Amino acid sequence: MKPILLKVSLALSLAPLLGCQPEPPTDPVAPAESPASEPAGMSEAELGPAEGMAPEDLGPAVGMGEDDMGPPSIMSPSDVDPASGPSFDCAKASGDVERMVCQDPALAALDRELDALYTRLQSKAGDRDAFVATQRGWVKGRDECWKDSDAPRCVREAYQTRLVELQLDSGEVVVPTPVAFRCGDGTLPFTAVYYNDIEPRAAVLTWGGDQAIVFPDRSASGAKYGRQGVSFWEHQGEAQLDFFGKQATCQPIG
């Protein structure tokens, strides 16, 4: 899928980190008839239809190797234990992605985690309609992962990215001090902010006006983060960066 690069402020504590997140709809979202009854499930059927992201708006999806996913499940939706299944009813699952989430325990666990976080933060949202609309857009974008050449990875990264976005946007997370690097000719400022106290762990890379949320990746030495299209590997006092095809060697500043 085509990656999305966002224009953001370097003040990470104030700017929403929207690696995969759709832009809020320009048209106002009609309020639900009963706010208390608005479903928080992570299925299209439960959230209801809404305009969402195109496939490329979901952002690149990668991170950990495919081996980290474990073997695919062979359970049918009717075999899924509600306690270990996703937040939505697998008997009503529609589309390849929802069925994939029902059949994969790891994805189902991510779905439950996201549903719990979303439900908790929804009650605190200042603009509830926009909050719900954004989540609907995310579901729409996640469901486009069936088109990806590595659909399980795409879905996993969609969940992980949304979990990070919601936590950082909530204001409940202390923003660590950005680490500055000089990359390439140094024309564009580059910073990395490492969030080691949230789940999943992540880093936010900002190069000029472009930003990506990346996740820990396996490496023989040093610290490596990545997602599809992005690789950032700190090793022996410098970092190798591949930012959506733009490559550079980076040196820490200070």
PDB file of C-alpha atoms in Angstrom:
ATOM      1  CA  MET A   1       0.000   0.000   0.000  1.00  0.00           C
ATOM      2  CA  LYS A   2       1.135   3.552  -0.633  1.00  0.00           C
ATOM      3  CA  PRO A   3       2.449   5.103   2.623  1.00  0.00           C
ATOM      4  CA  ILE A   4       0.990   8.276   4.001  1.00  0.00           C
ATOM      5  CA  LEU A   5       3.262  11.013   5.241  1.00  0.00           C
ATOM      6  CA  LEU A   6       1.791  13.594   7.565  1.00  0.00           C
ATOM      7  CA  LYS A   7       2.726  17.197   8.083  1.00  0.00           C
ATOM      8  CA  VAL A   8       3.142  17.671  11.808  1.00  0.00           C
ATOM      9  CA  SER A   9       4.562  19.990  14.415  1.00  0.00           C
ATOM     10  CA  LEU A  10       7.689  18.967  16.294  1.00  0.00           C
ATOM     11  CA  ALA A  11       5.772  19.651  19.480  1.00  0.00           C
ATOM     12  CA  LEU A  12       4.756  16.019  19.764  1.00  0.00           C
ATOM     13  CA  SER A  13       2.895  16.561  22.974  1.00  0.00           C
ATOM     14  CA  LEU A  14       0.455  18.830  21.207  1.00  0.00           C
ATOM     15  CA  ALA A  15       0.099  17.340  17.738  1.00  0.00           C
ATOM     16  CA  PRO A  16      -1.953  14.188  17.061  1.00  0.00           C
ATOM     17  CA  LEU A  17       0.225  11.341  15.873  1.00  0.00           C
ATOM     18  CA  LEU A  18      -1.687  10.004  12.957  1.00  0.00           C
ATOM     19  CA  GLY A  19       0.527   7.460  11.212  1.00  0.00           C
ATOM     20  CA  CYS A  20      -2.533   5.622   9.874  1.00  0.00           C
ATOM     21  CA  GLN A  21      -5.343   7.754  11.058  1.00  0.00           C
ATOM     22  CA  PRO A  22      -7.744   9.318   8.546  1.00  0.00           C
ATOM     23  CA  GLU A  23      -8.417  13.009   8.478  1.00  0.00           C
ATOM     24  CA  PRO A  24     -11.662  13.892  10.292  1.00  0.00           C
ATOM     25  CA  PRO A  25     -14.604  14.151   7.897  1.00  0.00           C
ATOM     26  CA  THR A  26     -15.259  17.628   6.551  1.00  0.00           C
ATOM     27  CA  ASP A  27     -18.992  17.156   6.986  1.00  0.00           C
ATOM     28  CA  PRO A  28     -20.303  17.090  10.538  1.00  0.00           C
ATOM     29  CA  VAL A  29     -21.081  13.636  11.830  1.00  0.00           C
ATOM     30  CA  ALA A  30     -24.684  13.232  12.835  1.00  0.00           C
ATOM     31  CA  PRO A  31     -24.906  12.445  16.549  1.00  0.00           C
ATOM     32  CA  ALA A  32     -26.153   9.041  17.565  1.00  0.00           C
ATOM     33  CA  GLU A  33     -29.701   8.862  18.772  1.00  0.00           C
ATOM     34  CA  SER A  34     -28.501   7.715  22.141  1.00  0.00           C
ATOM     35  CA  PRO A  35     -24.876   8.539  23.051  1.00  0.00           C
ATOM     36  CA  ALA A  36     -24.857   5.943  25.782  1.00  0.00           C
ATOM     37  CA  SER A  37     -25.737   3.224  23.301  1.00  0.00           C
ATOM     38  CA  GLU A  38     -23.034   4.002  20.734  1.00  0.00           C
ATOM     39  CA  PRO A  39     -21.247   0.686  20.193  1.00  0.00           C
ATOM     40  CA  ALA A  40     -17.506   0.559  20.705  1.00  0.00           C
ATOM     41  CA  GLY A  41     -16.824  -2.725  18.932  1.00  0.00           C
ATOM     42  CA  MET A  42     -14.064  -2.907  16.391  1.00  0.00           C
ATOM     43  CA  SER A  43     -16.191  -4.348  13.597  1.00  0.00           C
ATOM     44  CA  GLU A  44     -17.713  -2.507  10.668  1.00  0.00           C
ATOM     45  CA  ALA A  45     -21.104  -3.959  11.539  1.00  0.00           C
ATOM     46  CA  GLU A  46     -21.017  -2.595  15.074  1.00  0.00           C
ATOM     47  CA  LEU A  47     -19.592   0.819  14.274  1.00  0.00           C
ATOM     48  CA  GLY A  48     -21.814   1.249  11.267  1.00  0.00           C
ATOM     49  CA  PRO A  49     -20.874   2.427   7.774  1.00  0.00           C
ATOM     50  CA  ALA A  50     -19.024   5.661   7.414  1.00  0.00           C
ATOM     51  CA  GLU A  51     -16.615   7.222   5.041  1.00  0.00           C
ATOM     52  CA  GLY A  52     -13.114   6.093   5.923  1.00  0.00           C
ATOM     53  CA  MET A  53      -9.624   5.958   4.591  1.00  0.00           C
ATOM     54  CA  ALA A  54      -8.602   4.652   1.242  1.00  0.00           C
ATOM     55  CA  PRO A  55      -6.170   1.730   1.364  1.00  0.00           C
ATOM     56  CA  GLU A  56      -3.159   4.018   1.085  1.00  0.00           C
ATOM     57  CA  ASP A  57      -4.392   6.147   3.996  1.00  0.00           C
ATOM     58  CA  LEU A  58      -3.955   3.295   6.404  1.00  0.00           C
ATOM     59  CA  GLY A  59      -0.233   3.786   6.167  1.00  0.00           C
ATOM     60  CA  PRO A  60       2.427   1.161   5.748  1.00  0.00           C
ATOM     61  CA  ALA A  61       2.056  -1.962   7.810  1.00  0.00           C
ATOM     62  CA  VAL A  62       5.042  -3.933   8.961  1.00  0.00           C
ATOM     63  CA  GLY A  63       7.198  -4.037  12.053  1.00  0.00           C
ATOM     64  CA  MET A  64       8.031  -7.422  13.478  1.00  0.00           C
ATOM     65  CA  GLY A  65       8.855 -10.288  11.195  1.00  0.00           C
ATOM     66  CA  GLU A  66       6.201 -12.644   9.961  1.00  0.00           C
ATOM     67  CA  ASP A  67       7.577 -15.316  12.271  1.00  0.00           C
ATOM     68  CA  ASP A  68       6.377 -13.241  15.223  1.00  0.00           C
ATOM     69  CA  MET A  69       2.779 -13.846  14.203  1.00  0.00           C
ATOM     70  CA  GLY A  70       2.862 -17.565  14.920  1.00  0.00           C
ATOM     71  CA  PRO A  71       0.991 -20.154  12.853  1.00  0.00           C
ATOM     72  CA  PRO A  72      -2.440 -19.197  11.513  1.00  0.00           C
ATOM     73  CA  SER A  73      -5.435 -20.449  13.416  1.00  0.00           C
ATOM     74  CA  ILE A  74      -7.774 -22.966  11.813  1.00  0.00           C
ATOM     75  CA  MET A  75     -10.718 -22.143  14.051  1.00  0.00           C
ATOM     76  CA  SER A  76     -14.016 -21.251  12.481  1.00  0.00           C
ATOM     77  CA  PRO A  77     -15.875 -18.174  13.796  1.00  0.00           C
ATOM     78  CA  SER A  78     -18.295 -20.407  15.689  1.00  0.00           C
ATOM     79  CA  ASP A  79     -15.374 -22.030  17.527  1.00  0.00           C
ATOM     80  CA  VAL A  80     -14.055 -18.766  18.957  1.00  0.00           C
ATOM     81  CA  ASP A  81     -14.311 -18.474  22.715  1.00  0.00           C
ATOM     82  CA  PRO A  82     -15.741 -15.013  23.519  1.00  0.00           C
ATOM     83  CA  ALA A  83     -13.165 -14.700  26.283  1.00  0.00           C
ATOM     84  CA  SER A  84     -10.314 -15.107  23.805  1.00  0.00           C
ATOM     85  CA  GLY A  85     -12.000 -13.833  20.650  1.00  0.00           C
ATOM     86  CA  PRO A  86     -12.281 -10.238  19.441  1.00  0.00           C
ATOM     87  CA  SER A  87     -14.604  -7.595  20.829  1.00  0.00           C
ATOM     88  CA  PHE A  88     -17.196  -8.171  18.109  1.00  0.00           C
ATOM     89  CA  ASP A  89     -19.456 -11.150  17.436  1.00  0.00           C
ATOM     90  CA  CYS A  90     -17.626 -13.504  15.090  1.00  0.00           C
ATOM     91  CA  ALA A  91     -20.924 -15.068  14.048  1.00  0.00           C
ATOM     92  CA  LYS A  92     -21.678 -11.717  12.403  1.00  0.00           C
ATOM     93  CA  ALA A  93     -18.193 -11.132  10.995  1.00  0.00           C
ATOM     94  CA  SER A  94     -18.263  -9.672   7.501  1.00  0.00           C
ATOM     95  CA  GLY A  95     -15.341  -9.436   5.145  1.00  0.00           C
ATOM     96  CA  ASP A  96     -11.984 -11.142   4.990  1.00  0.00           C
ATOM     97  CA  VAL A  97     -10.350  -8.969   7.635  1.00  0.00           C
ATOM     98  CA  GLU A  98     -12.972  -9.495  10.331  1.00  0.00           C
ATOM     99  CA  ARG A  99     -12.852 -13.229   9.695  1.00  0.00           C
ATOM    100  CA  MET A 100      -9.065 -13.108   9.924  1.00  0.00           C
ATOM    101  CA  VAL A 101      -9.267 -11.361  13.296  1.00  0.00           C
ATOM    102  CA  CYS A 102     -11.703 -14.004  14.514  1.00  0.00           C
ATOM    103  CA  GLN A 103      -9.390 -16.817  13.436  1.00  0.00           C
ATOM    104  CA  ASP A 104      -6.117 -15.379  14.743  1.00  0.00           C
ATOM    105  CA  PRO A 105      -5.768 -15.272  18.562  1.00  0.00           C
ATOM    106  CA  ALA A 106      -3.052 -12.607  18.405  1.00  0.00           C
ATOM    107  CA  LEU A 107      -5.173 -10.280  16.294  1.00  0.00           C
ATOM    108  CA  ALA A 108      -8.219 -10.995  18.456  1.00  0.00           C
ATOM    109  CA  ALA A 109      -6.220  -9.984  21.530  1.00  0.00           C
ATOM    110  CA  LEU A 110      -5.209  -6.724  19.848  1.00  0.00           C
ATOM    111  CA  ASP A 111      -8.853  -6.096  18.986  1.00  0.00           C
ATOM    112  CA  ARG A 112      -9.937  -6.579  22.601  1.00  0.00           C
ATOM    113  CA  GLU A 113      -7.167  -4.284  23.791  1.00  0.00           C
ATOM    114  CA  LEU A 114      -8.121  -1.578  21.319  1.00  0.00           C
ATOM    115  CA  ASP A 115     -11.812  -1.888  22.133  1.00  0.00           C
ATOM    116  CA  ALA A 116     -11.129  -1.470  25.857  1.00  0.00           C
ATOM    117  CA  LEU A 117      -8.920   1.576  25.289  1.00  0.00           C
ATOM    118  CA  TYR A 118     -11.316   3.157  22.810  1.00  0.00           C
ATOM    119  CA  THR A 119     -14.295   2.642  25.115  1.00  0.00           C
ATOM    120  CA  ARG A 120     -12.473   4.197  28.065  1.00  0.00           C
ATOM    121  CA  LEU A 121     -11.262   7.221  26.117  1.00  0.00           C
ATOM    122  CA  GLN A 122     -14.577   7.745  24.336  1.00  0.00           C
ATOM    123  CA  SER A 123     -16.221   8.769  27.606  1.00  0.00           C
ATOM    124  CA  LYS A 124     -13.550  11.451  28.038  1.00  0.00           C
ATOM    125  CA  ALA A 125     -13.495  12.759  24.470  1.00  0.00           C
ATOM    126  CA  GLY A 126     -14.151  16.467  24.104  1.00  0.00           C
ATOM    127  CA  ASP A 127     -15.684  16.103  20.644  1.00  0.00           C
ATOM    128  CA  ARG A 128     -17.378  12.758  20.858  1.00  0.00           C
ATOM    129  CA  ASP A 129     -18.778  12.825  17.326  1.00  0.00           C
ATOM    130  CA  ALA A 130     -15.338  13.419  15.829  1.00  0.00           C
ATOM    131  CA  PHE A 131     -13.841  10.737  18.067  1.00  0.00           C
ATOM    132  CA  VAL A 132     -16.390   8.161  16.884  1.00  0.00           C
ATOM    133  CA  ALA A 133     -16.041   9.240  13.247  1.00  0.00           C
ATOM    134  CA  THR A 134     -12.274   8.829  13.395  1.00  0.00           C
ATOM    135  CA  GLN A 135     -12.641   5.322  14.781  1.00  0.00           C
ATOM    136  CA  ARG A 136     -15.127   4.442  12.069  1.00  0.00           C
ATOM    137  CA  GLY A 137     -12.609   5.651   9.522  1.00  0.00           C
ATOM    138  CA  TRP A 138      -9.945   3.505  11.129  1.00  0.00           C
ATOM    139  CA  VAL A 139     -12.172   0.404  10.898  1.00  0.00           C
ATOM    140  CA  LYS A 140     -12.804   1.176   7.249  1.00  0.00           C
ATOM    141  CA  GLY A 141      -9.081   1.487   6.633  1.00  0.00           C
ATOM    142  CA  ARG A 142      -8.262  -1.687   8.547  1.00  0.00           C
ATOM    143  CA  ASP A 143     -10.753  -3.598   6.453  1.00  0.00           C
ATOM    144  CA  GLU A 144      -8.863  -2.560   3.312  1.00  0.00           C
ATOM    145  CA  CYS A 145      -5.933  -4.701   4.458  1.00  0.00           C
ATOM    146  CA  TRP A 146      -7.367  -7.629   2.506  1.00  0.00           C
ATOM    147  CA  LYS A 147      -5.801  -5.979  -0.549  1.00  0.00           C
ATOM    148  CA  ASP A 148      -2.311  -5.985   0.970  1.00  0.00           C
ATOM    149  CA  SER A 149       0.240  -8.590  -0.116  1.00  0.00           C
ATOM    150  CA  ASP A 150       0.791  -9.416   3.571  1.00  0.00           C
ATOM    151  CA  ALA A 151      -2.684  -8.971   4.996  1.00  0.00           C
ATOM    152  CA  PRO A 152      -1.983 -10.354   8.511  1.00  0.00           C
ATOM    153  CA  ARG A 153       0.931  -7.959   8.945  1.00  0.00           C
ATOM    154  CA  CYS A 154      -1.145  -5.088   7.621  1.00  0.00           C
ATOM    155  CA  VAL A 155      -3.922  -5.797  10.111  1.00  0.00           C
ATOM    156  CA  ARG A 156      -1.510  -6.202  13.013  1.00  0.00           C
ATOM    157  CA  GLU A 157       0.211  -2.913  12.234  1.00  0.00           C
ATOM    158  CA  ALA A 158      -3.135  -1.168  11.869  1.00  0.00           C
ATOM    159  CA  TYR A 159      -4.106  -2.226  15.401  1.00  0.00           C
ATOM    160  CA  GLN A 160      -0.708  -1.392  16.885  1.00  0.00           C
ATOM    161  CA  THR A 161      -0.618   2.031  15.271  1.00  0.00           C
ATOM    162  CA  ARG A 162      -4.128   2.901  16.432  1.00  0.00           C
ATOM    163  CA  LEU A 163      -3.293   1.803  19.984  1.00  0.00           C
ATOM    164  CA  VAL A 164      -0.309   4.146  19.985  1.00  0.00           C
ATOM    165  CA  GLU A 165      -2.267   7.025  18.461  1.00  0.00           C
ATOM    166  CA  LEU A 166      -5.047   6.800  21.032  1.00  0.00           C
ATOM    167  CA  GLN A 167      -2.634   6.675  23.952  1.00  0.00           C
ATOM    168  CA  LEU A 168      -0.573   9.614  22.765  1.00  0.00           C
ATOM    169  CA  ASP A 169      -3.635  11.673  21.878  1.00  0.00           C
ATOM    170  CA  SER A 170      -5.190  10.992  25.286  1.00  0.00           C
ATOM    171  CA  GLY A 171      -2.783  13.287  27.110  1.00  0.00           C
ATOM    172  CA  GLU A 172      -2.158  10.531  29.650  1.00  0.00           C
ATOM    173  CA  VAL A 173       1.316   9.713  28.357  1.00  0.00           C
ATOM    174  CA  VAL A 174       4.379  11.732  29.315  1.00  0.00           C
ATOM    175  CA  VAL A 175       6.232  12.672  26.139  1.00  0.00           C
ATOM    176  CA  PRO A 176       9.915  11.707  26.424  1.00  0.00           C
ATOM    177  CA  THR A 177      12.618  14.119  25.332  1.00  0.00           C
ATOM    178  CA  PRO A 178      13.116  13.885  21.562  1.00  0.00           C
ATOM    179  CA  VAL A 179      16.513  12.635  20.431  1.00  0.00           C
ATOM    180  CA  ALA A 180      17.869  14.774  17.592  1.00  0.00           C
ATOM    181  CA  PHE A 181      19.931  13.396  14.712  1.00  0.00           C
ATOM    182  CA  ARG A 182      21.685  14.894  11.746  1.00  0.00           C
ATOM    183  CA  CYS A 183      20.641  12.792   8.774  1.00  0.00           C
ATOM    184  CA  GLY A 184      22.279  13.073   5.380  1.00  0.00           C
ATOM    185  CA  ASP A 185      23.208  16.671   4.635  1.00  0.00           C
ATOM    186  CA  GLY A 186      21.264  17.865   7.655  1.00  0.00           C
ATOM    187  CA  THR A 187      18.904  20.003   5.589  1.00  0.00           C
ATOM    188  CA  LEU A 188      15.857  18.542   7.321  1.00  0.00           C
ATOM    189  CA  PRO A 189      15.718  18.151  11.104  1.00  0.00           C
ATOM    190  CA  PHE A 190      15.227  14.593  12.326  1.00  0.00           C
ATOM    191  CA  THR A 191      14.024  13.488  15.753  1.00  0.00           C
ATOM    192  CA  ALA A 192      13.134  10.190  17.355  1.00  0.00           C
ATOM    193  CA  VAL A 193      10.889   9.960  20.402  1.00  0.00           C
ATOM    194  CA  TYR A 194      10.961   6.587  22.139  1.00  0.00           C
ATOM    195  CA  TYR A 195       7.844   5.476  24.006  1.00  0.00           C
ATOM    196  CA  ASN A 196       9.027   2.552  26.103  1.00  0.00           C
ATOM    197  CA  ASP A 197       6.334   2.819  28.783  1.00  0.00           C
ATOM    198  CA  ILE A 198       3.295   2.164  26.604  1.00  0.00           C
ATOM    199  CA  GLU A 199       2.018  -1.012  24.994  1.00  0.00           C
ATOM    200  CA  PRO A 200       2.940  -1.606  22.284  1.00  0.00           C
ATOM    201  CA  ARG A 201       6.317   0.051  22.607  1.00  0.00           C
ATOM    202  CA  ALA A 202       6.923   2.454  19.760  1.00  0.00           C
ATOM    203  CA  ALA A 203       8.986   5.317  18.437  1.00  0.00           C
ATOM    204  CA  VAL A 204       7.800   8.384  16.579  1.00  0.00           C
ATOM    205  CA  LEU A 205      10.187   9.455  13.834  1.00  0.00           C
ATOM    206  CA  THR A 206       9.882  12.961  12.426  1.00  0.00           C
ATOM    207  CA  TRP A 207      11.940  14.015   9.413  1.00  0.00           C
ATOM    208  CA  GLY A 208      11.195  17.537   8.332  1.00  0.00           C
ATOM    209  CA  GLY A 209       7.415  17.654   8.108  1.00  0.00           C
ATOM    210  CA  ASP A 210       6.919  13.913   7.677  1.00  0.00           C
ATOM    211  CA  GLN A 211       6.243  11.468  10.474  1.00  0.00           C
ATOM    212  CA  ALA A 212       5.951   7.725  11.040  1.00  0.00           C
ATOM    213  CA  ILE A 213       5.083   5.554  14.027  1.00  0.00           C
ATOM    214  CA  VAL A 214       7.438   2.573  14.106  1.00  0.00           C
ATOM    215  CA  PHE A 215       7.802  -0.499  16.286  1.00  0.00           C
ATOM    216  CA  PRO A 216      10.718  -2.504  17.710  1.00  0.00           C
ATOM    217  CA  ASP A 217      12.152  -4.923  15.195  1.00  0.00           C
ATOM    218  CA  ARG A 218      14.597  -7.764  15.570  1.00  0.00           C
ATOM    219  CA  SER A 219      18.299  -6.977  15.197  1.00  0.00           C
ATOM    220  CA  ALA A 220      21.529  -8.764  16.027  1.00  0.00           C
ATOM    221  CA  SER A 221      22.796  -5.654  17.790  1.00  0.00           C
ATOM    222  CA  GLY A 222      21.727  -2.102  18.476  1.00  0.00           C
ATOM    223  CA  ALA A 223      18.143  -0.857  18.474  1.00  0.00           C
ATOM    224  CA  LYS A 224      16.024  -1.281  15.377  1.00  0.00           C
ATOM    225  CA  TYR A 225      12.547   0.048  14.662  1.00  0.00           C
ATOM    226  CA  GLY A 226      10.450  -0.281  11.570  1.00  0.00           C
ATOM    227  CA  ARG A 227       7.260  -0.635   9.628  1.00  0.00           C
ATOM    228  CA  GLN A 228       6.717  -1.230   5.932  1.00  0.00           C
ATOM    229  CA  GLY A 229       8.692   1.415   4.096  1.00  0.00           C
ATOM    230  CA  VAL A 230      10.582   2.614   7.170  1.00  0.00           C
ATOM    231  CA  SER A 231      13.651   1.220   8.903  1.00  0.00           C
ATOM    232  CA  PHE A 232      15.653   2.959  11.631  1.00  0.00           C
ATOM    233  CA  TRP A 233      18.623   1.066  13.045  1.00  0.00           C
ATOM    234  CA  GLU A 234      20.869   2.590  15.697  1.00  0.00           C
ATOM    235  CA  HIS A 235      24.163   0.756  15.808  1.00  0.00           C
ATOM    236  CA  GLN A 236      27.685   1.651  16.931  1.00  0.00           C
ATOM    237  CA  GLY A 237      27.086   5.353  17.434  1.00  0.00           C
ATOM    238  CA  GLU A 238      25.105   6.091  14.290  1.00  0.00           C
ATOM    239  CA  ALA A 239      21.798   5.184  12.712  1.00  0.00           C
ATOM    240  CA  GLN A 240      20.864   3.896   9.288  1.00  0.00           C
ATOM    241  CA  LEU A 241      17.582   5.325   8.062  1.00  0.00           C
ATOM    242  CA  ASP A 242      15.336   4.244   5.215  1.00  0.00           C
ATOM    243  CA  PHE A 243      12.327   6.531   5.208  1.00  0.00           C
ATOM    244  CA  PHE A 244       9.942   5.441   2.473  1.00  0.00           C
ATOM    245  CA  GLY A 245      12.786   4.961   0.017  1.00  0.00           C
ATOM    246  CA  LYS A 246      14.822   7.963   1.134  1.00  0.00           C
ATOM    247  CA  GLN A 247      18.014   6.664   2.738  1.00  0.00           C
ATOM    248  CA  ALA A 248      20.504   8.418   4.996  1.00  0.00           C
ATOM    249  CA  THR A 249      23.097   7.842   7.672  1.00  0.00           C
ATOM    250  CA  CYS A 250      22.263   9.728  10.861  1.00  0.00           C
ATOM    251  CA  GLN A 251      24.503  10.991  13.637  1.00  0.00           C
ATOM    252  CA  PRO A 252      23.113  11.885  17.071  1.00  0.00           C
ATOM    253  CA  ILE A 253      23.345  15.569  17.941  1.00  0.00           C
ATOM    254  CA  GLY A 254      24.685  16.475  21.368  1.00  0.00           C
TER     255      GLY A 254
END
